[in-house]
Tab-separated table of C-alpha atoms in Angstrom:
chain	number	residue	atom	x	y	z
K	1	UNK	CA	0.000	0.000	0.000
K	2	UNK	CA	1.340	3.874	-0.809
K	3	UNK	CA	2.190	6.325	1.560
K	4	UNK	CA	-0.666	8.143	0.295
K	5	UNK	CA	-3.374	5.802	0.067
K	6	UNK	CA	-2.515	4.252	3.928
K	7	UNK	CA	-2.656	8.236	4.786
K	8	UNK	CA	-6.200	8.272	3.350
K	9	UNK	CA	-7.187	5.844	4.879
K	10	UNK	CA	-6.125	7.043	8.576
K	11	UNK	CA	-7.868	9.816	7.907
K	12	UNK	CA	-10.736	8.750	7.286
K	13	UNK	CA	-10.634	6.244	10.176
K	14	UNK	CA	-9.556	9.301	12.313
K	15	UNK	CA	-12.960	11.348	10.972
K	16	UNK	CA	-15.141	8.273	11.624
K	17	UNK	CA	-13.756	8.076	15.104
K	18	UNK	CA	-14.281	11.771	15.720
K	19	UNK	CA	-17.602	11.951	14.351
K	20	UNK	CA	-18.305	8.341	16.789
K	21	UNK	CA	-16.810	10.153	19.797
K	22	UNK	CA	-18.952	13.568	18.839
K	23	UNK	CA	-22.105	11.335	18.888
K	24	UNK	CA	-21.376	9.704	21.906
K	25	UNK	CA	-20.190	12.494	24.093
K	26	UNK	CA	-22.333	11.846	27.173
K	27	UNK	CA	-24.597	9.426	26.887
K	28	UNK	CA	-24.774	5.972	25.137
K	29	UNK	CA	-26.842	6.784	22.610
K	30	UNK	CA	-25.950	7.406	19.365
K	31	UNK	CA	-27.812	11.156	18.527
K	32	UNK	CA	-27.350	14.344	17.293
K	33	UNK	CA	-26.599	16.732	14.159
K	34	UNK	CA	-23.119	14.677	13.789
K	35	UNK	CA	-25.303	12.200	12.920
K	36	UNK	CA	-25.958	14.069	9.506
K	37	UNK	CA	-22.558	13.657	8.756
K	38	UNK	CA	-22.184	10.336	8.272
K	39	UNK	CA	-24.857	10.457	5.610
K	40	UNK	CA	-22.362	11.105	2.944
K	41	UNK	CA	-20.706	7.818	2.899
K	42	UNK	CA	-24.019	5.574	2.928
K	43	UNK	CA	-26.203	5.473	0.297
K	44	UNK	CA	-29.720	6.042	0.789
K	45	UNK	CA	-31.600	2.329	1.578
K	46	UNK	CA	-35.247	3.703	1.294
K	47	UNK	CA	-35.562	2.511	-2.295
K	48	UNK	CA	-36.189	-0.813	-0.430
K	49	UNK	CA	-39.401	0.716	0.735
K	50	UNK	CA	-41.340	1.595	-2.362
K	51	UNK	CA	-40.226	-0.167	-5.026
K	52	UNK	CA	-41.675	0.651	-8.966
K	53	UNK	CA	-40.829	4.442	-8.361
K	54	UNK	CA	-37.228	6.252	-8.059
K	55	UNK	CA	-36.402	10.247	-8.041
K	56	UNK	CA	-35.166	11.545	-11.426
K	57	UNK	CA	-34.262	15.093	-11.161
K	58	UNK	CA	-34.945	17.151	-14.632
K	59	UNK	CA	-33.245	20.049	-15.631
K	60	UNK	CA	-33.902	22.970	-18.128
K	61	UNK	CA	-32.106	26.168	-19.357
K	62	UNK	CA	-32.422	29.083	-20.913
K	63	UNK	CA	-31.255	30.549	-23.994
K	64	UNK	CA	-29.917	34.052	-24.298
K	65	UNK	CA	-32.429	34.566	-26.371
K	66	UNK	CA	-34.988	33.604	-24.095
K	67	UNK	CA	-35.988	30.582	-25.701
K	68	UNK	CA	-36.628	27.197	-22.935
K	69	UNK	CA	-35.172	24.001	-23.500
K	70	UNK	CA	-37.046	20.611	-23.111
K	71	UNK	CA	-36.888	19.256	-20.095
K	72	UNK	CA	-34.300	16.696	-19.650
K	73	UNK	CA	-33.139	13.542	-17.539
K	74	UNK	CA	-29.837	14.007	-15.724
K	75	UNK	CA	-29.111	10.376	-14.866
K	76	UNK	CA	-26.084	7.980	-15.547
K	77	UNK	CA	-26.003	6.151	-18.800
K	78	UNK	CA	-22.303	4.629	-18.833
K	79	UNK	CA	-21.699	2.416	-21.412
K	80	UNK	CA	-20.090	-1.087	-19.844
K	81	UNK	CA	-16.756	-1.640	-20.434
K	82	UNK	CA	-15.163	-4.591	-18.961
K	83	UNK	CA	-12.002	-2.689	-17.856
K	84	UNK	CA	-13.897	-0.427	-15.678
K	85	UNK	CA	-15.228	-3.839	-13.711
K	86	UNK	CA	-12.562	-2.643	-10.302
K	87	UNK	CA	-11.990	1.287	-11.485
K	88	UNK	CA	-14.788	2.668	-12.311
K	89	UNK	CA	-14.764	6.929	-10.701
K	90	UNK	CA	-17.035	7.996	-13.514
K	91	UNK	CA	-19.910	6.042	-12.424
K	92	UNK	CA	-19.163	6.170	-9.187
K	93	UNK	CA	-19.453	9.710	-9.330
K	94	UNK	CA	-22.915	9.178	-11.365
K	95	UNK	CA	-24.462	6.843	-8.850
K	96	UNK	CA	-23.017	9.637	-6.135
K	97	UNK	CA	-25.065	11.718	-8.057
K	98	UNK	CA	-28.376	10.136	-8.109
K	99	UNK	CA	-27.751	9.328	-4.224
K	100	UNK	CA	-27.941	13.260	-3.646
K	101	UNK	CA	-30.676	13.255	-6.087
K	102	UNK	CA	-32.364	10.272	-3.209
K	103	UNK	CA	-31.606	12.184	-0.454
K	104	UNK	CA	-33.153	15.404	-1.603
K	105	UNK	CA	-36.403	13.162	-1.811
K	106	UNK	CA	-35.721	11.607	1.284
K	107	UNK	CA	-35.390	15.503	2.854
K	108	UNK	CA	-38.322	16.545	1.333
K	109	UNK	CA	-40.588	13.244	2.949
K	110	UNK	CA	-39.112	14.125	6.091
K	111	UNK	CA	-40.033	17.824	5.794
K	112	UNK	CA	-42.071	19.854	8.549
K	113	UNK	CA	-45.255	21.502	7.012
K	114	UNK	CA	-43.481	24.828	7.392
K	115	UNK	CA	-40.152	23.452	6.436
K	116	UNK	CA	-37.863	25.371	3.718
K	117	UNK	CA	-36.324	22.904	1.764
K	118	UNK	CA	-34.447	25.654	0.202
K	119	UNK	CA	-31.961	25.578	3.045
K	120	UNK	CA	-31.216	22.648	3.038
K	121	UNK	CA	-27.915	21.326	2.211
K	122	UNK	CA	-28.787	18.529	-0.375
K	123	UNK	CA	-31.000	21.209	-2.150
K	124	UNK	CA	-27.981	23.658	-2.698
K	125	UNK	CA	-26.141	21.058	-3.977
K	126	UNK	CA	-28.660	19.283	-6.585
K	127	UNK	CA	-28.931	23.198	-7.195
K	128	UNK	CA	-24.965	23.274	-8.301
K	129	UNK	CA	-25.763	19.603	-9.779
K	130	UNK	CA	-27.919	21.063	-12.288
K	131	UNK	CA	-26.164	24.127	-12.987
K	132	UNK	CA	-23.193	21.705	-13.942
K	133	UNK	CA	-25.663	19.699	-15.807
K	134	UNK	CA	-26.519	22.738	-17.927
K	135	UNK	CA	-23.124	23.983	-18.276
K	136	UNK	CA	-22.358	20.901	-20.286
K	137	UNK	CA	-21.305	18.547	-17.416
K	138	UNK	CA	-20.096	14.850	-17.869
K	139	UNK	CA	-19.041	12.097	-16.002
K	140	UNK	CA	-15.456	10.797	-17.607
K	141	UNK	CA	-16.717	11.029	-21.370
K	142	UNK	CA	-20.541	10.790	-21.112
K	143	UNK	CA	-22.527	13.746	-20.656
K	144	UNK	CA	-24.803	14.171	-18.100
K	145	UNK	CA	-27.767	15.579	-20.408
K	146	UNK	CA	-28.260	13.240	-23.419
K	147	UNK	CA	-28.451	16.433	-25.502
K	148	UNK	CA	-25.900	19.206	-25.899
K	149	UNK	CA	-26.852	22.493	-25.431
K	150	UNK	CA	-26.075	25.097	-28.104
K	151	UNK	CA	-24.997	28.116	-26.433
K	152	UNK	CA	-24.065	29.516	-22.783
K	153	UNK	CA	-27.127	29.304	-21.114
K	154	UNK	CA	-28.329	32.584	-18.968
K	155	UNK	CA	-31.197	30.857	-16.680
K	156	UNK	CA	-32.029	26.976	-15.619
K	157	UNK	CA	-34.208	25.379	-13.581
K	158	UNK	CA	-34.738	21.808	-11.998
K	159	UNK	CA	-37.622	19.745	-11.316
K	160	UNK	CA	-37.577	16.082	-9.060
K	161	UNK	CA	-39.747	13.864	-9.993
K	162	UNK	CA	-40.690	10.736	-9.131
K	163	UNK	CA	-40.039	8.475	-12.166
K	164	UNK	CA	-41.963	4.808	-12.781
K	165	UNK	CA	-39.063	2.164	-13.113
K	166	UNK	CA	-40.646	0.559	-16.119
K	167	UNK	CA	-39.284	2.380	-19.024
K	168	UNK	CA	-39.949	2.142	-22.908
K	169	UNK	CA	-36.998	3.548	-24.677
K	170	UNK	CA	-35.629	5.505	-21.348
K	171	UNK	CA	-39.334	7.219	-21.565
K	172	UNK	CA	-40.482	6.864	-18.068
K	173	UNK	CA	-43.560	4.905	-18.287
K	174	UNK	CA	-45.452	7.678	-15.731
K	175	UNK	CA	-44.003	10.503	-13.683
K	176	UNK	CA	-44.907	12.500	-11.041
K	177	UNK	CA	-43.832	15.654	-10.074
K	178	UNK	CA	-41.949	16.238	-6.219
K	179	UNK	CA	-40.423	19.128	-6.320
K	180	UNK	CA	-39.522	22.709	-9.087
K	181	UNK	CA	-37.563	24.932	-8.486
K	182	UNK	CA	-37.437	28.832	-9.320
K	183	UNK	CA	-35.743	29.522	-12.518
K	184	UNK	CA	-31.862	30.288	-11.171
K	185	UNK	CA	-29.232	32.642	-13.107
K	186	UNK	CA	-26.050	30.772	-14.001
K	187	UNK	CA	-23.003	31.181	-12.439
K	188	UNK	CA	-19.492	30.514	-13.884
């Protein structure tokens, strides 16, 4: 093992043990907003629970023109290769994707009546997920819209919906809509 992957590694064990000990402070129980943190290193298991339906989050833009864009999917489509069977970051990053994409829904279910999901973390970031989307994105070589966008876009918005699993030609076969946002200015 490298120098530099047995140093990644004790630090990671080192921030599991801190966020452990920052749990368990004072009691025995296992509480509290370090609990949060662990979230980013576990994917999100309530698929289990409702099988035939899975958030899809859309995305939009703007031309400069002022012309809209269809709406379209941002989800992985990797093509298999067999020598990405033990090295495989770009769809890694694409499934890490679609698990913020999950735990946005997931945030939203668990949402007080009065609740702002606005500010909440996982919304700010599918927020920077679909301007990157927009802005031409791509995981390794595959883009993360199946279309390319002509232009630099001046506006976007996103949409999560809640996609059925049967598809016909990646055309859901029913969707239903969670969550839109408010049409956003791009950044760069």
């Amino acid at each position: 093992m490298s120098q530099t992957a047995l140093l990644t590694a004790l630090l990671i064990g080192a921030y599991f043990v801190l966020l452990t000990y920052g749990l368990r402070k004072h009691t025995h129980l296992v509480q509290g907003p370090w609990l949060f943190f662990f979230r980013a290193f576990f994917p999100n298991w309530k698929f289990y629970h409702a099988a035939g339906h899975a958030p899809r989050l859309y995305v939009r833009a703007q031309t400069a023109a002022g012309d809209w864009t269809d709406w379209h999917r941002v989800y992985a489509r990797v093509p298999f290769r067999i020598t990405r069977v033990l090295h495989n970051p770009e769809v890694n990053l694409a499934l890490n994707h679609q698990n913020l994409v999950d735990h946005l829904w997931s945030d939203i279910q668990d949402l007080p009546e009065d609740g702002d999901i606005t500010q909440r973390v996982t919304y700010q970031l599918v927020t920077r997920l679909a301007h990157e989307a927009v802005r031409g994105g791509r995981w390794g070589e595959a883009l993360m819209l199946p279309v390319i966008l002509t232009g630099v876009p001046s506006h976007f918005q996103f949409e999560l919906r809640m996609d059925a699993l049967q598809e016909h030609q990646r055309v859901p076969a029913s969707s239903e809509l969670v969550l839109q946002s408010p049409v956003l200015p791009t950044w760069h």
